[in-house]
Coordinates of N, CA and C in Angstrom, one line a residue:
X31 N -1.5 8.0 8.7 CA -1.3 7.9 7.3 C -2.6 7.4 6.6
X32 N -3.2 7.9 5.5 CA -3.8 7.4 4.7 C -3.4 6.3 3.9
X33 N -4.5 4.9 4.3 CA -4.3 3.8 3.5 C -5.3 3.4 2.2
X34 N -5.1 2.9 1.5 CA -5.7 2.4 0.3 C -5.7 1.1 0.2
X35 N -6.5 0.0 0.3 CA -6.5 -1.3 -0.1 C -7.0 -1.5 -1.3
X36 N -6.0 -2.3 -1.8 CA -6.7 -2.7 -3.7 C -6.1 -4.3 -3.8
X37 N -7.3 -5.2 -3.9 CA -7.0 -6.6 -4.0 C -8.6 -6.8 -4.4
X38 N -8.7 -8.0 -5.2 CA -9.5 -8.2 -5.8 C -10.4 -9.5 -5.0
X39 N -9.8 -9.9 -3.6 CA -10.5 -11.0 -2.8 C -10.9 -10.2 -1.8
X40 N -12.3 -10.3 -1.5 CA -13.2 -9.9 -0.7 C -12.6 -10.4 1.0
X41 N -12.0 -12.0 0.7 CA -11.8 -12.1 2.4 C -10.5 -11.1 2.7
X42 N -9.9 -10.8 1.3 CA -8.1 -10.2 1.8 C -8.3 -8.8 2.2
X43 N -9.5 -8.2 1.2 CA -9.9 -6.6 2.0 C -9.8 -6.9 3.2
X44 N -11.0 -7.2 3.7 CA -11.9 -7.5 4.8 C -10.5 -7.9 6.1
X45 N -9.4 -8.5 5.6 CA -8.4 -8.7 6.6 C -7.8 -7.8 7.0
X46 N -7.3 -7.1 5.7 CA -5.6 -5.9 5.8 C -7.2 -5.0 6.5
X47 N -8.3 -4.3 6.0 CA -9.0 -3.7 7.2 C -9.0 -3.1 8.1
X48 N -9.2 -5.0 9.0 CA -8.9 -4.7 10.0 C -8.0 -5.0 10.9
X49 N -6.9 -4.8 10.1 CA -5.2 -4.8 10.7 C -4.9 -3.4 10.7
X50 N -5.6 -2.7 10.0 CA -5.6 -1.0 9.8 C -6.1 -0.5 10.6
X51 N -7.5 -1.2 11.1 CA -8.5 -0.6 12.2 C -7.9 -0.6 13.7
X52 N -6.9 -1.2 13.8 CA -6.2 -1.8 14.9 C -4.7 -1.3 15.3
X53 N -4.6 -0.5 14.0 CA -3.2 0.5 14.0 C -3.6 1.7 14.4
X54 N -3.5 2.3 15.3 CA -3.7 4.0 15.4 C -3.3 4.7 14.4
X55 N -1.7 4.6 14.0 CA -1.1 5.8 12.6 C -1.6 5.5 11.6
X56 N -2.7 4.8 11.3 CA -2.9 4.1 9.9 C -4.7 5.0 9.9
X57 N -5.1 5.0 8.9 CA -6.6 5.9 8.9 C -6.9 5.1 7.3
X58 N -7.8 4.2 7.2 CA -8.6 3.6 5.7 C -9.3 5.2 4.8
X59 N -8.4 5.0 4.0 CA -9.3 6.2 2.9 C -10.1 5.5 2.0
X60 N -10.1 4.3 1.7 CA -10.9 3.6 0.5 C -10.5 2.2 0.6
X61 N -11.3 1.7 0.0 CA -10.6 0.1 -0.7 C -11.0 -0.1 -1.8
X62 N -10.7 -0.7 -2.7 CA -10.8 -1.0 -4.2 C -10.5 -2.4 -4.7
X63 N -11.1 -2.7 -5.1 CA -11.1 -4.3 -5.8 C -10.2 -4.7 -7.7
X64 N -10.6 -3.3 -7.9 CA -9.5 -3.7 -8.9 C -8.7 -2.0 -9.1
X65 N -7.4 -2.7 -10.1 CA -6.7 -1.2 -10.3 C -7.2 0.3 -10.9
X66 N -8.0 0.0 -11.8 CA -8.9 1.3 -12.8 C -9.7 2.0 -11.1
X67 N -10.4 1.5 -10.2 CA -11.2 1.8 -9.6 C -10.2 2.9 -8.6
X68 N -8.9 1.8 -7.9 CA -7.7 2.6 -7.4 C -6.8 3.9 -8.1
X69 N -6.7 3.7 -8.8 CA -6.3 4.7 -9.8 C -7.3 6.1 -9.4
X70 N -8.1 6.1 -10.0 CA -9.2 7.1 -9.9 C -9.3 7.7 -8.5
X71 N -9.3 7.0 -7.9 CA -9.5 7.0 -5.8 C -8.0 7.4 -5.6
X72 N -7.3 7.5 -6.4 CA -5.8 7.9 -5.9 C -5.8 9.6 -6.4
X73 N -6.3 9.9 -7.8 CA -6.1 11.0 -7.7 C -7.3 11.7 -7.2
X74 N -8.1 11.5 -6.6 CA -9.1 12.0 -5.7 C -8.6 12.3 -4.6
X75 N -8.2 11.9 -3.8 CA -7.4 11.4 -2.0 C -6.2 11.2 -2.0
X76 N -5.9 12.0 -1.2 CA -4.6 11.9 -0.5 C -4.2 10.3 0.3
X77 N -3.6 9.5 -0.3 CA -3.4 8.8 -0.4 C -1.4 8.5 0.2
X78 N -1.3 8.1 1.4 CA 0.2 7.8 1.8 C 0.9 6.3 1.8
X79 N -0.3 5.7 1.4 CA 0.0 3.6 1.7 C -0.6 3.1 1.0
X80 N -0.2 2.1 -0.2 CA -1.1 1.3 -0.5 C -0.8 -0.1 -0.1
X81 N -1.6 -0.7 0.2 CA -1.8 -2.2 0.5 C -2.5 -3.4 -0.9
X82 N -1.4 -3.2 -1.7 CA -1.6 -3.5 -3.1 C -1.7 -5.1 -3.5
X83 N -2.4 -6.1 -4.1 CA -2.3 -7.5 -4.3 C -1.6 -7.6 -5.9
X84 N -1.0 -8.6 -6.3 CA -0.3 -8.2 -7.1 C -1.5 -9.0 -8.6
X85 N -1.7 -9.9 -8.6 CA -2.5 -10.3 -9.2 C -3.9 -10.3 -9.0
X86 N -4.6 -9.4 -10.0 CA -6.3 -9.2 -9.8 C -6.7 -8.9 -11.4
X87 N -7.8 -9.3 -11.9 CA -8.0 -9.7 -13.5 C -8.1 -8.2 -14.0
X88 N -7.4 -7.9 -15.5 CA -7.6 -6.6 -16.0 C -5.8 -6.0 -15.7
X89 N -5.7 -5.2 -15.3 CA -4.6 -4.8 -14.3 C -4.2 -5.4 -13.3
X90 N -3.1 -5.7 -13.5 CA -2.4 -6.4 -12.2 C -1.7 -5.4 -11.2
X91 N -1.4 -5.6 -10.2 CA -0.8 -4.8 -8.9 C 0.4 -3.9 -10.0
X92 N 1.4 -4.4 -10.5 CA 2.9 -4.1 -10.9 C 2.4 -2.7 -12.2
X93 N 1.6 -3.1 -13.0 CA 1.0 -2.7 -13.7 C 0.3 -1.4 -13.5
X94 N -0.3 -1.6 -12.0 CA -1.2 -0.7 -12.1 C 0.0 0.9 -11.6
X95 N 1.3 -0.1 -10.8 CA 2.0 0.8 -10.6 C 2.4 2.1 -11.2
X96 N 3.0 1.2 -12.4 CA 3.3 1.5 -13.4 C 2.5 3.0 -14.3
X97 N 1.2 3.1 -14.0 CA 0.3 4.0 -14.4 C 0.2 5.6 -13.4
X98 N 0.6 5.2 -12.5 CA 0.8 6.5 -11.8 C 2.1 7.2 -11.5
X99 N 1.9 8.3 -11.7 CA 2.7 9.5 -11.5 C 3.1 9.8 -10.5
X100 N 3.1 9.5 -9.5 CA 3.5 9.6 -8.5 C 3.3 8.3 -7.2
X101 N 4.3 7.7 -7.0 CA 3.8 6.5 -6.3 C 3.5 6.7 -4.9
X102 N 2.8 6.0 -3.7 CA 2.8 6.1 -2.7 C 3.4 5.4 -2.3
X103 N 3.7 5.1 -1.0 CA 4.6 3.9 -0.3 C 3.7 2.8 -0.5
X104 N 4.2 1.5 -0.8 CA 3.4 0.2 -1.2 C 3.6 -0.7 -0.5
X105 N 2.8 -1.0 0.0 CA 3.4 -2.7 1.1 C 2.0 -3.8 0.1
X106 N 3.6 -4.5 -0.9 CA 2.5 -6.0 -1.3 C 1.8 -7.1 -0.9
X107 N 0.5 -7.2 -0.9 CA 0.0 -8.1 -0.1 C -0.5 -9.4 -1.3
X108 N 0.2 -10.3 -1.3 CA 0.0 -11.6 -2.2 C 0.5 -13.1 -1.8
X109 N -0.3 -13.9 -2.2 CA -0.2 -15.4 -2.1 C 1.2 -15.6 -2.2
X110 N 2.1 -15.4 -3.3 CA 2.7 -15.4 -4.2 C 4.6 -14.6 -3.5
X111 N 4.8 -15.5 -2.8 CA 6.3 -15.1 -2.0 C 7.2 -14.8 -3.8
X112 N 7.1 -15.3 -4.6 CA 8.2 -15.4 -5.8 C 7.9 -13.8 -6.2
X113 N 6.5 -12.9 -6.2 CA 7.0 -11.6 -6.4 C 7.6 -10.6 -5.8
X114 N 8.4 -10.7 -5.0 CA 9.2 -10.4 -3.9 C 10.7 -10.1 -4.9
X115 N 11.3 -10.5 -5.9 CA 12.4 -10.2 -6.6 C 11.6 -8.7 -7.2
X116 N 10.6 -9.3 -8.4 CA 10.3 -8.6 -9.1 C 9.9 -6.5 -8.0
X117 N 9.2 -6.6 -6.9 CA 8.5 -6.0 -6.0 C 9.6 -4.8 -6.2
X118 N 11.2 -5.6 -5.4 CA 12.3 -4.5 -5.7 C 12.2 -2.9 -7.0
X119 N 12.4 -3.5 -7.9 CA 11.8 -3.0 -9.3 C 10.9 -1.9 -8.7
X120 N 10.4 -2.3 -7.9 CA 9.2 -0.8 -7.4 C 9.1 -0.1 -6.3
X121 N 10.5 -0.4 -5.7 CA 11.1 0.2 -4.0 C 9.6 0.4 -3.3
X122 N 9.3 -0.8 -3.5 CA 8.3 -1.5 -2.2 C 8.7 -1.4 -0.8
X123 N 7.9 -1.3 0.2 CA 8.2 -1.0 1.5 C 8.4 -2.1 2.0
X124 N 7.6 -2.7 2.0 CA 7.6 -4.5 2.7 C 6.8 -5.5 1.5
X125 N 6.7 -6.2 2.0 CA 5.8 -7.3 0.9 C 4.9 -8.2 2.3
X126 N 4.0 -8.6 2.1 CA 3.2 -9.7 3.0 C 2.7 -10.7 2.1
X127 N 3.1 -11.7 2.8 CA 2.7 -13.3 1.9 C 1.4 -13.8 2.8
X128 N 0.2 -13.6 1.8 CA -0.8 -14.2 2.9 C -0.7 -15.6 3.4
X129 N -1.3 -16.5 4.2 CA -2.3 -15.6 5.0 C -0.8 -14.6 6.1
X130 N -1.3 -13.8 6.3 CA -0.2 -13.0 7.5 C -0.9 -12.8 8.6
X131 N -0.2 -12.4 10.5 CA -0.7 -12.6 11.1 C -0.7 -10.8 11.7
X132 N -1.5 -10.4 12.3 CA -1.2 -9.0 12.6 C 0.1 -8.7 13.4
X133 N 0.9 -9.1 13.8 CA 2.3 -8.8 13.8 C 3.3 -8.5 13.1
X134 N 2.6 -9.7 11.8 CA 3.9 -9.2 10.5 C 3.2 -7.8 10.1
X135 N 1.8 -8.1 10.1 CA 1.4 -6.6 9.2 C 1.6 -5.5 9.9
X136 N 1.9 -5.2 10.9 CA 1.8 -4.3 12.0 C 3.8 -3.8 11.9
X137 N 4.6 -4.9 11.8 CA 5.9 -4.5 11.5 C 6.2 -4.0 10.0
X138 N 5.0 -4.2 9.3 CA 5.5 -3.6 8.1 C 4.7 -1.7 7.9
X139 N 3.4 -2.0 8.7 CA 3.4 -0.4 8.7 C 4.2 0.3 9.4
X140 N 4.8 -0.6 10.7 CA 5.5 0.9 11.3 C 6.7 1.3 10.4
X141 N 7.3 0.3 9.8 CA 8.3 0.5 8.2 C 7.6 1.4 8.1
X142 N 6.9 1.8 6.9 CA 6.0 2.5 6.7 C 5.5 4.0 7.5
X143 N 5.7 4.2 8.2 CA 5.6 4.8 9.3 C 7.0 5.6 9.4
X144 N 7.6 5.2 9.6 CA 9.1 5.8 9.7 C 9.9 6.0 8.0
X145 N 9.0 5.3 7.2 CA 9.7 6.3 5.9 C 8.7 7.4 5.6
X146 N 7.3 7.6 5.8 CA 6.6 8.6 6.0 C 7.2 9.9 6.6
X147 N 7.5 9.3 7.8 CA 8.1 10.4 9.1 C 9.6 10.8 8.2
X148 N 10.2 10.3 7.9 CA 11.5 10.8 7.2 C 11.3 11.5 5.7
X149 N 10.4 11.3 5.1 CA 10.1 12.0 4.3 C 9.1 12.9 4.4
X150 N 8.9 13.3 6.0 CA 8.3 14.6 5.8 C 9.4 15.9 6.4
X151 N 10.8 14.9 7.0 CA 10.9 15.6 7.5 C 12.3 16.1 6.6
X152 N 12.5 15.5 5.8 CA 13.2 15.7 4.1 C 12.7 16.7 3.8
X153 N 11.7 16.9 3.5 CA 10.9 17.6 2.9 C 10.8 19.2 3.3
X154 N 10.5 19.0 5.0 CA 10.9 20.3 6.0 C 11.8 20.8 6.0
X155 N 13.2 20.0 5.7 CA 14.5 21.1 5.8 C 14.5 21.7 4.6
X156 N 14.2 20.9 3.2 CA 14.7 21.5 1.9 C 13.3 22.6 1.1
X157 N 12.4 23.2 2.7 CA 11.8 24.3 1.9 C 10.4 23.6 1.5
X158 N 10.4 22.9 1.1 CA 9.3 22.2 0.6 C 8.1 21.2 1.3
X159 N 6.9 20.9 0.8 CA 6.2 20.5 2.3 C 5.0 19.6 1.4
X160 N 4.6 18.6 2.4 CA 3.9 17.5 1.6 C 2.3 17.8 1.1

């Protein structure tokens, strides 16, 4: 799966990374520091995951959602356990409350992973293809 990281702290890239580098199903297409930059890198690349932070200055994570046409699967990566009601609102895959340890993040891609795999394979019976 093609991932995308967009967080605006340099150590939280640098983490989710290499929790990605450490997953086989998972392949880094980009990372992005803020939403305008992700946006752009989205309709560029095929894009299956984002690893999205919810608050970063300019556009925020929910916001930035909000601007695309087509969402990818989203697993939230934020300080911030309380956006977890709101997250719903955007049939978010998982949510991760930093700091996280590569276990949690690792059970939220294979989530991730198995709604990928069901929606390709949705997709195979009714004719149509990703």
């Amino acid at each position: 799966m093609n991932c995308l990281v967009v967080d605006d702290d340099v150590l939280s890239v640098k983490a989710v990374e290499v929790c990605i580098s450490k997953t086989p199903f998972l392949e880094l297409a980009g990372s992005c520091y803020n939403a305008k930059d992700a946006i752009n890198l989205i309709r560029e690349t095929k894009v299956d995951l984002i690893f999205l932070d919810v608050e970063m200055p300019g556009t925020n994570g929910f916001e930035m959602l909000e601007q695309l046409k087509s969402i990818p699967q989203i697993i939230l990566v934020t300080g911030k356990p309380e956006y977890a009601v709101e997250a719903f609102d955007y049939d978010v895959t998982d949510f991760l409350v930093k700091p996280f340890d590569f276990e949690r993040f690792s059970k939220a891609a294979t989530r991730a992973k198995h709604y990928h795999e069901l929606s390709k394979d949705i997709n195979t019976t009714d004719g149509t293809d990703n």
